[in-house]
Amino acid sequence: MTRLIVWRHGNTDWNAGNRVQGQTDVSLNDLGRQQAVDAAELLVKLKPGAIVSSDLRRSADTAAALAALTGLSISYDKRLRERYFGAWQGYTMTEVAQLFPDQHARWQAGQEVGGDVESLDELGRRVSDALLDAAALAPPGGTVVVATHGAAARQGVGHLLGWPIEQLRTLRALQNCHWIELTLDDKRGWQVAAYNVGPFSERPVPPPV
């Protein structure tokens, strides 16, 4: 049975400041680097056969912590990048609410934001396609670990499973360096085996942006 681990990157200063990252290439902070090491020590026990990552540094450096323990090389896929948040990127969510009140209200309601923000459908489709290609790298019955981003992970997995947006909204945001475990059953297809698994953290959950 193929196992796919969809892993959110470690903490960044923009996460800590509730600042919208989107596709801005922000690095891990000290906490994020430690989270990556702690998570890698758990994930290595799953004996991954391949590691795939978003090419943005916060995900790539998270994946590198696991690569260091496994000796595996990392494949990079731009389709695993975070949702593109357009003009929101770089602002705190408080500033977004002030500067783009209508868009922010739609975002809070789980609706399409509009403007230059990537649609949920586009996000889900591109990430889901990347996840399927990553899963194909697994040896028979093997495990693939995919390092990506919060909104990308949730929407990509939801699209892969065929879940409507309303159902996805019942899932809380992934914590930094936590993951979703999917398994592929010959008869039932992809199934969720675990959600929001990872190293213990006392920090509050930052938004998946």
PDB file of C-alpha atoms in Angstrom:
ATOM      1  CA  MET A   1       0.000   0.000   0.000  1.00  0.00           C
ATOM      2  CA  THR A   2       1.503   3.324  -1.096  1.00  0.00           C
ATOM      3  CA  ARG A   3       1.815   5.914   1.671  1.00  0.00           C
ATOM      4  CA  LEU A   4       2.023   9.649   0.954  1.00  0.00           C
ATOM      5  CA  ILE A   5       3.107  12.073   3.669  1.00  0.00           C
ATOM      6  CA  VAL A   6       2.123  15.694   2.944  1.00  0.00           C
ATOM      7  CA  TRP A   7       4.336  17.747   5.251  1.00  0.00           C
ATOM      8  CA  ARG A   8       4.042  21.447   6.079  1.00  0.00           C
ATOM      9  CA  HIS A   9       7.303  23.386   6.432  1.00  0.00           C
ATOM     10  CA  GLY A  10       8.739  24.663   9.703  1.00  0.00           C
ATOM     11  CA  ASN A  11       8.118  28.037  11.314  1.00  0.00           C
ATOM     12  CA  THR A  12       9.284  31.322   9.792  1.00  0.00           C
ATOM     13  CA  ASP A  13       9.408  34.844  11.166  1.00  0.00           C
ATOM     14  CA  TRP A  14       6.481  35.673   8.890  1.00  0.00           C
ATOM     15  CA  ASN A  15       4.471  32.810  10.395  1.00  0.00           C
ATOM     16  CA  ALA A  16       5.297  34.118  13.838  1.00  0.00           C
ATOM     17  CA  GLY A  17       4.232  37.639  12.838  1.00  0.00           C
ATOM     18  CA  ASN A  18       0.981  36.484  11.187  1.00  0.00           C
ATOM     19  CA  ARG A  19       2.266  37.885   7.895  1.00  0.00           C
ATOM     20  CA  VAL A  20       1.024  36.550   4.559  1.00  0.00           C
ATOM     21  CA  GLN A  21       3.820  34.655   2.814  1.00  0.00           C
ATOM     22  CA  GLY A  22       2.161  33.122  -0.211  1.00  0.00           C
ATOM     23  CA  GLN A  23       4.899  32.561  -2.759  1.00  0.00           C
ATOM     24  CA  THR A  24       7.343  35.005  -1.147  1.00  0.00           C
ATOM     25  CA  ASP A  25      10.551  33.048  -0.531  1.00  0.00           C
ATOM     26  CA  VAL A  26      10.906  33.326   3.255  1.00  0.00           C
ATOM     27  CA  SER A  27      13.497  31.270   5.159  1.00  0.00           C
ATOM     28  CA  LEU A  28      12.962  29.149   8.251  1.00  0.00           C
ATOM     29  CA  ASN A  29      13.782  30.756  11.588  1.00  0.00           C
ATOM     30  CA  ASP A  30      15.624  28.993  14.409  1.00  0.00           C
ATOM     31  CA  LEU A  31      12.410  27.447  15.700  1.00  0.00           C
ATOM     32  CA  GLY A  32      11.513  26.230  12.219  1.00  0.00           C
ATOM     33  CA  ARG A  33      14.892  24.606  11.712  1.00  0.00           C
ATOM     34  CA  GLN A  34      14.572  22.779  15.022  1.00  0.00           C
ATOM     35  CA  GLN A  35      11.023  21.698  14.139  1.00  0.00           C
ATOM     36  CA  ALA A  36      12.326  20.274  10.868  1.00  0.00           C
ATOM     37  CA  VAL A  37      14.962  18.235  12.695  1.00  0.00           C
ATOM     38  CA  ASP A  38      12.440  16.985  15.266  1.00  0.00           C
ATOM     39  CA  ALA A  39       9.935  16.033  12.573  1.00  0.00           C
ATOM     40  CA  ALA A  40      12.598  14.354  10.441  1.00  0.00           C
ATOM     41  CA  GLU A  41      13.523  12.109  13.355  1.00  0.00           C
ATOM     42  CA  LEU A  42       9.925  10.846  13.354  1.00  0.00           C
ATOM     43  CA  LEU A  43       9.509  10.613   9.589  1.00  0.00           C
ATOM     44  CA  VAL A  44      12.726   8.667   9.036  1.00  0.00           C
ATOM     45  CA  LYS A  45      11.097   5.790  10.940  1.00  0.00           C
ATOM     46  CA  LEU A  46       8.586   5.496   8.082  1.00  0.00           C
ATOM     47  CA  LYS A  47      11.482   4.565   5.775  1.00  0.00           C
ATOM     48  CA  PRO A  48      10.626   6.939   2.926  1.00  0.00           C
ATOM     49  CA  GLY A  49      11.708   5.912  -0.541  1.00  0.00           C
ATOM     50  CA  ALA A  50      11.532   9.402  -2.034  1.00  0.00           C
ATOM     51  CA  ILE A  51      11.373  13.035  -0.934  1.00  0.00           C
ATOM     52  CA  VAL A  52       9.731  15.764  -3.029  1.00  0.00           C
ATOM     53  CA  SER A  53       9.575  19.442  -2.077  1.00  0.00           C
ATOM     54  CA  SER A  54       8.311  22.835  -3.092  1.00  0.00           C
ATOM     55  CA  ASP A  55      11.241  24.880  -4.374  1.00  0.00           C
ATOM     56  CA  LEU A  56      10.596  27.686  -1.867  1.00  0.00           C
ATOM     57  CA  ARG A  57      13.315  27.767   0.799  1.00  0.00           C
ATOM     58  CA  ARG A  58      11.132  27.161   3.824  1.00  0.00           C
ATOM     59  CA  SER A  59       9.938  23.862   2.381  1.00  0.00           C
ATOM     60  CA  ALA A  60      13.223  22.905   0.728  1.00  0.00           C
ATOM     61  CA  ASP A  61      15.142  23.413   3.975  1.00  0.00           C
ATOM     62  CA  THR A  62      12.520  21.436   5.886  1.00  0.00           C
ATOM     63  CA  ALA A  63      12.906  18.570   3.410  1.00  0.00           C
ATOM     64  CA  ALA A  64      16.693  18.811   3.740  1.00  0.00           C
ATOM     65  CA  ALA A  65      16.478  17.796   7.391  1.00  0.00           C
ATOM     66  CA  LEU A  66      14.895  14.497   6.355  1.00  0.00           C
ATOM     67  CA  ALA A  67      17.250  14.036   3.408  1.00  0.00           C
ATOM     68  CA  ALA A  68      20.188  14.339   5.816  1.00  0.00           C
ATOM     69  CA  LEU A  69      18.891  11.365   7.822  1.00  0.00           C
ATOM     70  CA  THR A  70      17.875   9.173   4.896  1.00  0.00           C
ATOM     71  CA  GLY A  71      20.610   9.904   2.372  1.00  0.00           C
ATOM     72  CA  LEU A  72      17.903  10.495  -0.245  1.00  0.00           C
ATOM     73  CA  SER A  73      18.114  13.300  -2.774  1.00  0.00           C
ATOM     74  CA  ILE A  74      15.250  15.804  -2.984  1.00  0.00           C
ATOM     75  CA  SER A  75      13.162  16.332  -6.104  1.00  0.00           C
ATOM     76  CA  TYR A  76      11.746  19.859  -6.433  1.00  0.00           C
ATOM     77  CA  ASP A  77       8.361  20.712  -7.921  1.00  0.00           C
ATOM     78  CA  LYS A  78       7.140  24.306  -8.329  1.00  0.00           C
ATOM     79  CA  ARG A  79       3.553  23.067  -8.326  1.00  0.00           C
ATOM     80  CA  LEU A  80       3.949  22.430  -4.588  1.00  0.00           C
ATOM     81  CA  ARG A  81       4.401  26.129  -3.868  1.00  0.00           C
ATOM     82  CA  GLU A  82       2.021  27.907  -1.522  1.00  0.00           C
ATOM     83  CA  ARG A  83      -1.114  29.614  -2.801  1.00  0.00           C
ATOM     84  CA  TYR A  84      -0.321  32.869  -4.588  1.00  0.00           C
ATOM     85  CA  PHE A  85      -1.872  35.626  -2.497  1.00  0.00           C
ATOM     86  CA  GLY A  86      -1.076  38.487  -4.860  1.00  0.00           C
ATOM     87  CA  ALA A  87      -1.213  41.936  -3.293  1.00  0.00           C
ATOM     88  CA  TRP A  88      -1.732  40.440   0.156  1.00  0.00           C
ATOM     89  CA  GLN A  89       1.800  39.050   0.300  1.00  0.00           C
ATOM     90  CA  GLY A  90       3.978  40.822   2.847  1.00  0.00           C
ATOM     91  CA  TYR A  91       1.110  42.278   4.860  1.00  0.00           C
ATOM     92  CA  THR A  92      -0.101  41.046   8.218  1.00  0.00           C
ATOM     93  CA  MET A  93      -3.640  39.678   8.265  1.00  0.00           C
ATOM     94  CA  THR A  94      -4.702  42.740  10.276  1.00  0.00           C
ATOM     95  CA  GLU A  95      -3.382  44.947   7.475  1.00  0.00           C
ATOM     96  CA  VAL A  96      -5.065  42.771   4.842  1.00  0.00           C
ATOM     97  CA  ALA A  97      -8.410  43.233   6.607  1.00  0.00           C
ATOM     98  CA  GLN A  98      -7.892  47.007   6.540  1.00  0.00           C
ATOM     99  CA  LEU A  99      -6.577  47.297   2.986  1.00  0.00           C
ATOM    100  CA  PHE A 100      -8.742  44.665   1.270  1.00  0.00           C
ATOM    101  CA  PRO A 101     -11.870  44.386   3.440  1.00  0.00           C
ATOM    102  CA  ASP A 102     -14.124  42.780   0.817  1.00  0.00           C
ATOM    103  CA  GLN A 103     -11.535  40.203  -0.202  1.00  0.00           C
ATOM    104  CA  HIS A 104     -10.705  39.468   3.423  1.00  0.00           C
ATOM    105  CA  ALA A 105     -14.381  38.911   4.244  1.00  0.00           C
ATOM    106  CA  ARG A 106     -14.676  36.424   1.385  1.00  0.00           C
ATOM    107  CA  TRP A 107     -11.512  34.643   2.567  1.00  0.00           C
ATOM    108  CA  GLN A 108     -12.901  34.327   6.094  1.00  0.00           C
ATOM    109  CA  ALA A 109     -16.137  32.912   4.692  1.00  0.00           C
ATOM    110  CA  GLY A 110     -14.235  30.273   2.734  1.00  0.00           C
ATOM    111  CA  GLN A 111     -15.182  31.811  -0.607  1.00  0.00           C
ATOM    112  CA  GLU A 112     -13.014  32.618  -3.604  1.00  0.00           C
ATOM    113  CA  VAL A 113     -11.144  35.841  -2.819  1.00  0.00           C
ATOM    114  CA  GLY A 114     -10.931  37.251  -6.337  1.00  0.00           C
ATOM    115  CA  GLY A 115      -8.501  39.893  -7.539  1.00  0.00           C
ATOM    116  CA  ASP A 116      -5.002  38.543  -8.125  1.00  0.00           C
ATOM    117  CA  VAL A 117      -5.280  35.864  -5.409  1.00  0.00           C
ATOM    118  CA  GLU A 118      -5.016  32.345  -6.833  1.00  0.00           C
ATOM    119  CA  SER A 119      -8.352  30.540  -6.805  1.00  0.00           C
ATOM    120  CA  LEU A 120      -8.881  27.534  -4.568  1.00  0.00           C
ATOM    121  CA  ASP A 121      -9.731  25.425  -7.602  1.00  0.00           C
ATOM    122  CA  GLU A 122      -6.462  26.317  -9.348  1.00  0.00           C
ATOM    123  CA  LEU A 123      -4.506  25.713  -6.153  1.00  0.00           C
ATOM    124  CA  GLY A 124      -6.128  22.360  -5.493  1.00  0.00           C
ATOM    125  CA  ARG A 125      -5.641  21.151  -9.053  1.00  0.00           C
ATOM    126  CA  ARG A 126      -1.944  22.032  -9.344  1.00  0.00           C
ATOM    127  CA  VAL A 127      -1.001  20.665  -5.923  1.00  0.00           C
ATOM    128  CA  SER A 128      -3.060  17.512  -6.401  1.00  0.00           C
ATOM    129  CA  ASP A 129      -1.336  16.865  -9.724  1.00  0.00           C
ATOM    130  CA  ALA A 130       2.040  17.286  -8.025  1.00  0.00           C
ATOM    131  CA  LEU A 131       1.049  14.914  -5.213  1.00  0.00           C
ATOM    132  CA  LEU A 132       0.016  12.229  -7.684  1.00  0.00           C
ATOM    133  CA  ASP A 133       3.305  12.559  -9.558  1.00  0.00           C
ATOM    134  CA  ALA A 134       5.201  12.372  -6.266  1.00  0.00           C
ATOM    135  CA  ALA A 135       3.293   9.256  -5.204  1.00  0.00           C
ATOM    136  CA  ALA A 136       4.318   7.584  -8.449  1.00  0.00           C
ATOM    137  CA  LEU A 137       7.936   7.751  -7.255  1.00  0.00           C
ATOM    138  CA  ALA A 138       7.228   5.331  -4.415  1.00  0.00           C
ATOM    139  CA  PRO A 139       8.519   1.790  -4.720  1.00  0.00           C
ATOM    140  CA  PRO A 140       5.766  -0.858  -4.458  1.00  0.00           C
ATOM    141  CA  GLY A 141       4.181  -0.452  -1.039  1.00  0.00           C
ATOM    142  CA  GLY A 142       6.578   2.388  -0.274  1.00  0.00           C
ATOM    143  CA  THR A 143       6.396   5.856   1.270  1.00  0.00           C
ATOM    144  CA  VAL A 144       6.929   9.275  -0.294  1.00  0.00           C
ATOM    145  CA  VAL A 145       7.321  12.443   1.774  1.00  0.00           C
ATOM    146  CA  VAL A 146       6.237  15.723   0.176  1.00  0.00           C
ATOM    147  CA  ALA A 147       7.294  19.012   1.803  1.00  0.00           C
ATOM    148  CA  THR A 148       4.904  21.827   0.970  1.00  0.00           C
ATOM    149  CA  HIS A 149       2.859  24.609   2.591  1.00  0.00           C
ATOM    150  CA  GLY A 150      -0.237  24.954   4.744  1.00  0.00           C
ATOM    151  CA  ALA A 151      -2.920  26.113   2.317  1.00  0.00           C
ATOM    152  CA  ALA A 152      -1.336  24.117  -0.499  1.00  0.00           C
ATOM    153  CA  ALA A 153      -1.369  20.918   1.557  1.00  0.00           C
ATOM    154  CA  ARG A 154      -4.981  21.193   2.658  1.00  0.00           C
ATOM    155  CA  GLN A 155      -6.374  22.238  -0.717  1.00  0.00           C
ATOM    156  CA  GLY A 156      -4.241  19.769  -2.661  1.00  0.00           C
ATOM    157  CA  VAL A 157      -5.255  16.852  -0.471  1.00  0.00           C
ATOM    158  CA  GLY A 158      -8.884  17.942  -0.608  1.00  0.00           C
ATOM    159  CA  HIS A 159      -8.826  18.025  -4.405  1.00  0.00           C
ATOM    160  CA  LEU A 160      -7.131  14.622  -4.505  1.00  0.00           C
ATOM    161  CA  LEU A 161      -9.881  13.166  -2.299  1.00  0.00           C
ATOM    162  CA  GLY A 162     -12.693  14.936  -4.145  1.00  0.00           C
ATOM    163  CA  TRP A 163     -13.818  16.845  -1.060  1.00  0.00           C
ATOM    164  CA  PRO A 164     -15.943  20.009  -1.435  1.00  0.00           C
ATOM    165  CA  ILE A 165     -14.714  23.264   0.074  1.00  0.00           C
ATOM    166  CA  GLU A 166     -17.322  23.021   2.847  1.00  0.00           C
ATOM    167  CA  GLN A 167     -15.834  19.741   4.020  1.00  0.00           C
ATOM    168  CA  LEU A 168     -12.285  21.062   3.871  1.00  0.00           C
ATOM    169  CA  ARG A 169     -13.249  23.945   6.144  1.00  0.00           C
ATOM    170  CA  THR A 170     -13.925  21.440   8.930  1.00  0.00           C
ATOM    171  CA  LEU A 171     -10.187  20.687   9.079  1.00  0.00           C
ATOM    172  CA  ARG A 172      -8.078  22.970  11.228  1.00  0.00           C
ATOM    173  CA  ALA A 173      -4.903  24.408   9.760  1.00  0.00           C
ATOM    174  CA  LEU A 174      -1.807  22.216   9.774  1.00  0.00           C
ATOM    175  CA  GLN A 175       0.704  23.209  12.409  1.00  0.00           C
ATOM    176  CA  ASN A 176       4.218  23.984  11.261  1.00  0.00           C
ATOM    177  CA  CYS A 177       6.153  20.789  10.497  1.00  0.00           C
ATOM    178  CA  HIS A 178       3.051  18.620  10.904  1.00  0.00           C
ATOM    179  CA  TRP A 179       1.709  16.382   8.181  1.00  0.00           C
ATOM    180  CA  ILE A 180      -1.187  14.523   6.616  1.00  0.00           C
ATOM    181  CA  GLU A 181      -0.791  10.797   5.972  1.00  0.00           C
ATOM    182  CA  LEU A 182      -2.600   9.369   2.943  1.00  0.00           C
ATOM    183  CA  THR A 183      -2.692   5.741   1.863  1.00  0.00           C
ATOM    184  CA  LEU A 184      -3.700   4.273  -1.475  1.00  0.00           C
ATOM    185  CA  ASP A 185      -6.075   1.313  -1.278  1.00  0.00           C
ATOM    186  CA  ASP A 186      -6.533  -0.800  -4.397  1.00  0.00           C
ATOM    187  CA  LYS A 187     -10.313  -0.762  -4.034  1.00  0.00           C
ATOM    188  CA  ARG A 188     -11.105   2.466  -2.176  1.00  0.00           C
ATOM    189  CA  GLY A 189      -8.468   4.749  -3.625  1.00  0.00           C
ATOM    190  CA  TRP A 190      -6.829   7.464  -1.531  1.00  0.00           C
ATOM    191  CA  GLN A 191      -7.765   7.588   2.155  1.00  0.00           C
ATOM    192  CA  VAL A 192      -6.762   9.803   5.085  1.00  0.00           C
ATOM    193  CA  ALA A 193      -4.844   7.743   7.630  1.00  0.00           C
ATOM    194  CA  ALA A 194      -3.791  10.623   9.910  1.00  0.00           C
ATOM    195  CA  TYR A 195      -4.034  14.412  10.068  1.00  0.00           C
ATOM    196  CA  ASN A 196      -1.942  17.096  11.821  1.00  0.00           C
ATOM    197  CA  VAL A 197       0.688  14.641  13.047  1.00  0.00           C
ATOM    198  CA  GLY A 198       4.093  15.910  14.114  1.00  0.00           C
ATOM    199  CA  PRO A 199       6.488  16.892  16.880  1.00  0.00           C
ATOM    200  CA  PHE A 200       5.011  18.471  19.979  1.00  0.00           C
ATOM    201  CA  SER A 201       4.820  22.257  19.907  1.00  0.00           C
ATOM    202  CA  GLU A 202       3.522  24.702  22.493  1.00  0.00           C
ATOM    203  CA  ARG A 203       3.390  27.531  19.985  1.00  0.00           C
ATOM    204  CA  PRO A 204      -0.004  28.718  18.691  1.00  0.00           C
ATOM    205  CA  VAL A 205      -0.977  27.541  15.211  1.00  0.00           C
ATOM    206  CA  PRO A 206      -0.108  30.194  12.593  1.00  0.00           C
ATOM    207  CA  PRO A 207      -2.439  30.620   9.616  1.00  0.00           C
ATOM    208  CA  PRO A 208      -1.640  28.573   6.492  1.00  0.00           C
ATOM    209  CA  VAL A 209      -0.512  31.504   4.358  1.00  0.00           C
TER     210      VAL A 209
END
